[in-house]
Amino acid sequence: MESANSSTVYTIEGNSSDRISQRSYSRSDGDIVGYTEPLGARDDEVDEVVDFSGDGNPDVLARHASNRDLYLFKGDGRGGFVGDAVVVGNNWSGYDVIFSPGDFTGDGSADVLARHASNRDLYLFKGNGRGGFTTDATMVGNNWSAYDRIF
């Protein structure tokens, strides 16, 4: 992904002919419909490439708009995805901000931070290096209500 705004996601994509092209997708496009913003797709989120699955390729996490489950889209390293999306967390409706700072804990695996919508506490979801999480969430910050953007 190159950038995004409130209605469009812009990408730079390569193809099998060694050509690079820029494309844009409406946030209501069928390729992303049904999902709220993927991590890194908002102007206030880190546009860092994160490997959640441990295969060396960048991946995408997205929260589904209706069931609020968190899905992993494993990247293929060529601008596409490998297989179908996999649920890595159920009902993340309680969080208003979800993002990955990369390896927050220093253990070599990408982690996720999320702010609880009602009490504004910040929680760490420690990555297991295989696309999931090692334990339940751990509160790492209390009452982050003073911050309107966390990245």
mmCIF file of C-alpha atoms in Angstrom:
data_model
loop_
_atom_site.group_PDB
_atom_site.id
_atom_site.type_symbol
_atom_site.label_atom_id
_atom_site.label_comp_id
_atom_site.label_asym_id
_atom_site.label_seq_id
_atom_site.Cartn_x
_atom_site.Cartn_y
_atom_site.Cartn_z
ATOM 1 C CA MET A 1 0.000 0.000 0.000
ATOM 2 C CA GLU A 2 1.291 3.443 -0.876
ATOM 3 C CA SER A 3 -1.272 5.692 0.856
ATOM 4 C CA ALA A 4 -4.927 6.070 1.734
ATOM 5 C CA ASN A 5 -7.593 8.641 2.392
ATOM 6 C CA SER A 6 -11.157 8.373 3.665
ATOM 7 C CA SER A 7 -12.497 6.909 0.411
ATOM 8 C CA THR A 8 -9.564 5.379 -1.504
ATOM 9 C CA VAL A 9 -6.580 3.079 -0.920
ATOM 10 C CA TYR A 10 -3.653 3.619 -3.325
ATOM 11 C CA THR A 11 -1.201 0.822 -4.060
ATOM 12 C CA ILE A 12 1.976 0.309 -6.029
ATOM 13 C CA GLU A 13 1.888 -3.183 -7.520
ATOM 14 C CA GLY A 14 4.283 -5.315 -9.492
ATOM 15 C CA ASN A 15 3.364 -8.061 -11.935
ATOM 16 C CA SER A 16 4.973 -11.076 -13.571
ATOM 17 C CA SER A 17 6.284 -8.921 -16.440
ATOM 18 C CA ASP A 18 8.513 -6.943 -14.054
ATOM 19 C CA ARG A 19 6.325 -3.890 -14.475
ATOM 20 C CA ILE A 20 5.155 -1.650 -11.670
ATOM 21 C CA SER A 21 1.842 0.154 -11.733
ATOM 22 C CA GLN A 22 -0.104 2.354 -9.388
ATOM 23 C CA ARG A 23 -3.708 1.351 -8.676
ATOM 24 C CA SER A 24 -6.443 2.726 -6.506
ATOM 25 C CA TYR A 25 -9.269 0.901 -4.774
ATOM 26 C CA SER A 26 -12.397 2.427 -3.385
ATOM 27 C CA ARG A 27 -12.860 1.442 0.252
ATOM 28 C CA SER A 28 -16.198 0.000 -0.903
ATOM 29 C CA ASP A 29 -14.491 -2.065 -3.645
ATOM 30 C CA GLY A 30 -15.313 -5.781 -3.722
ATOM 31 C CA ASP A 31 -11.668 -6.609 -2.967
ATOM 32 C CA ILE A 32 -11.921 -5.055 0.474
ATOM 33 C CA VAL A 33 -15.677 -4.836 1.076
ATOM 34 C CA GLY A 34 -16.787 -6.304 4.384
ATOM 35 C CA TYR A 35 -13.658 -5.212 6.207
ATOM 36 C CA THR A 36 -12.957 -2.068 8.143
ATOM 37 C CA GLU A 37 -9.636 -0.416 7.456
ATOM 38 C CA PRO A 38 -6.692 -2.792 7.306
ATOM 39 C CA LEU A 39 -3.809 -1.963 9.630
ATOM 40 C CA GLY A 40 -1.734 0.748 8.009
ATOM 41 C CA ALA A 41 -4.521 1.996 5.734
ATOM 42 C CA ARG A 42 -5.395 5.134 7.672
ATOM 43 C CA ASP A 43 -3.412 8.345 7.628
ATOM 44 C CA ASP A 44 -2.956 8.105 11.406
ATOM 45 C CA GLU A 45 -1.589 4.556 11.397
ATOM 46 C CA VAL A 46 1.940 3.381 10.817
ATOM 47 C CA ASP A 47 2.549 2.364 7.215
ATOM 48 C CA GLU A 48 5.134 -0.172 8.331
ATOM 49 C CA VAL A 49 5.408 -3.515 6.602
ATOM 50 C CA VAL A 50 4.771 -6.192 9.215
ATOM 51 C CA ASP A 51 5.245 -9.958 8.927
ATOM 52 C CA PHE A 52 2.719 -11.511 11.323
ATOM 53 C CA SER A 53 3.011 -15.066 9.993
ATOM 54 C CA GLY A 54 6.798 -15.406 10.234
ATOM 55 C CA ASP A 55 7.320 -16.400 6.590
ATOM 56 C CA GLY A 56 9.341 -13.298 5.686
ATOM 57 C CA ASN A 57 6.537 -11.663 3.656
ATOM 58 C CA PRO A 58 4.461 -8.657 4.707
ATOM 59 C CA ASP A 59 0.936 -9.472 5.889
ATOM 60 C CA VAL A 60 -2.271 -7.534 6.520
ATOM 61 C CA LEU A 61 -4.634 -7.694 9.483
ATOM 62 C CA ALA A 62 -8.202 -6.446 9.009
ATOM 63 C CA ARG A 63 -11.253 -6.294 11.262
ATOM 64 C CA HIS A 64 -14.466 -7.518 9.638
ATOM 65 C CA ALA A 65 -17.193 -4.858 9.555
ATOM 66 C CA SER A 66 -20.086 -7.083 10.656
ATOM 67 C CA ASN A 67 -18.726 -9.780 12.994
ATOM 68 C CA ARG A 68 -15.745 -7.664 14.172
ATOM 69 C CA ASP A 69 -13.391 -10.660 13.953
ATOM 70 C CA LEU A 70 -9.733 -9.981 13.197
ATOM 71 C CA TYR A 71 -8.465 -11.636 9.990
ATOM 72 C CA LEU A 72 -4.930 -12.349 8.807
ATOM 73 C CA PHE A 73 -4.228 -12.012 5.082
ATOM 74 C CA LYS A 74 -0.864 -13.691 4.493
ATOM 75 C CA GLY A 75 1.182 -11.832 1.903
ATOM 76 C CA ASP A 76 2.916 -13.675 -0.911
ATOM 77 C CA GLY A 77 5.816 -11.201 -1.178
ATOM 78 C CA ARG A 78 4.715 -10.186 -4.700
ATOM 79 C CA GLY A 79 1.838 -7.813 -3.907
ATOM 80 C CA GLY A 80 -0.807 -10.473 -3.398
ATOM 81 C CA PHE A 81 -2.048 -12.915 -0.816
ATOM 82 C CA VAL A 82 -1.588 -16.628 -0.110
ATOM 83 C CA GLY A 83 -4.802 -18.585 0.380
ATOM 84 C CA ASP A 84 -7.870 -17.363 2.202
ATOM 85 C CA ALA A 85 -7.934 -15.003 5.155
ATOM 86 C CA VAL A 86 -7.718 -16.690 8.555
ATOM 87 C CA VAL A 87 -9.501 -15.556 11.726
ATOM 88 C CA VAL A 88 -6.877 -14.745 14.373
ATOM 89 C CA GLY A 89 -9.190 -13.058 16.890
ATOM 90 C CA ASN A 90 -12.914 -13.080 17.582
ATOM 91 C CA ASN A 91 -15.137 -10.048 18.253
ATOM 92 C CA TRP A 92 -12.737 -7.122 18.434
ATOM 93 C CA SER A 93 -15.714 -4.730 18.658
ATOM 94 C CA GLY A 94 -14.501 -3.415 22.022
ATOM 95 C CA TYR A 95 -11.487 -1.685 20.472
ATOM 96 C CA ASP A 96 -11.614 1.675 18.719
ATOM 97 C CA VAL A 97 -7.935 1.776 17.693
ATOM 98 C CA ILE A 98 -5.987 -1.295 16.510
ATOM 99 C CA PHE A 99 -2.470 -1.119 15.117
ATOM 100 C CA SER A 100 0.857 -2.898 14.998
ATOM 101 C CA PRO A 101 4.066 -1.184 16.088
ATOM 102 C CA GLY A 102 5.959 -4.206 14.732
ATOM 103 C CA ASP A 103 7.935 -6.131 17.345
ATOM 104 C CA PHE A 104 6.901 -4.148 20.441
ATOM 105 C CA THR A 105 8.185 -6.745 22.932
ATOM 106 C CA GLY A 106 11.581 -7.402 21.330
ATOM 107 C CA ASP A 107 11.050 -11.157 20.961
ATOM 108 C CA GLY A 108 11.268 -11.221 17.161
ATOM 109 C CA SER A 109 7.501 -11.472 16.493
ATOM 110 C CA ALA A 110 5.126 -8.715 15.379
ATOM 111 C CA ASP A 111 2.674 -7.580 18.055
ATOM 112 C CA VAL A 112 -0.626 -5.690 18.063
ATOM 113 C CA LEU A 113 -1.754 -2.859 20.323
ATOM 114 C CA ALA A 114 -5.423 -1.975 20.747
ATOM 115 C CA ARG A 115 -7.248 0.713 22.728
ATOM 116 C CA HIS A 116 -10.428 -0.326 24.499
ATOM 117 C CA ALA A 117 -13.330 1.850 23.333
ATOM 118 C CA SER A 118 -15.009 2.339 26.704
ATOM 119 C CA ASN A 119 -12.212 2.668 29.285
ATOM 120 C CA ARG A 120 -9.522 3.807 26.799
ATOM 121 C CA ASP A 121 -6.931 1.415 28.261
ATOM 122 C CA LEU A 122 -4.204 0.245 25.885
ATOM 123 C CA TYR A 123 -3.730 -3.519 25.478
ATOM 124 C CA LEU A 124 -0.859 -5.560 24.069
ATOM 125 C CA PHE A 125 -1.567 -8.676 22.020
ATOM 126 C CA LYS A 126 1.793 -10.436 21.859
ATOM 127 C CA GLY A 127 2.396 -12.089 18.465
ATOM 128 C CA ASN A 128 3.457 -15.734 18.283
ATOM 129 C CA GLY A 129 5.325 -15.393 14.956
ATOM 130 C CA ARG A 130 2.832 -17.702 13.201
ATOM 131 C CA GLY A 131 -0.009 -15.229 12.651
ATOM 132 C CA GLY A 132 -1.672 -15.525 16.053
ATOM 133 C CA PHE A 133 -1.143 -14.415 19.620
ATOM 134 C CA THR A 134 0.683 -16.103 22.508
ATOM 135 C CA THR A 135 -1.574 -15.127 25.403
ATOM 136 C CA ASP A 136 -4.567 -13.064 26.334
ATOM 137 C CA ALA A 137 -4.197 -9.307 26.095
ATOM 138 C CA THR A 138 -2.087 -7.479 28.669
ATOM 139 C CA MET A 139 -2.925 -3.914 29.674
ATOM 140 C CA VAL A 140 0.129 -1.747 28.984
ATOM 141 C CA GLY A 141 -1.416 1.708 29.380
ATOM 142 C CA ASN A 142 -4.223 3.143 31.479
ATOM 143 C CA ASN A 143 -6.772 5.675 30.181
ATOM 144 C CA TRP A 144 -5.389 6.824 26.847
ATOM 145 C CA SER A 145 -8.477 9.011 26.275
ATOM 146 C CA ALA A 146 -6.358 12.156 25.873
ATOM 147 C CA TYR A 147 -4.969 10.787 22.576
ATOM 148 C CA ASP A 148 -7.054 10.976 19.419
ATOM 149 C CA ARG A 149 -4.409 9.230 17.266
ATOM 150 C CA ILE A 150 -2.097 6.418 18.242
ATOM 151 C CA PHE A 151 0.498 5.098 15.790
#
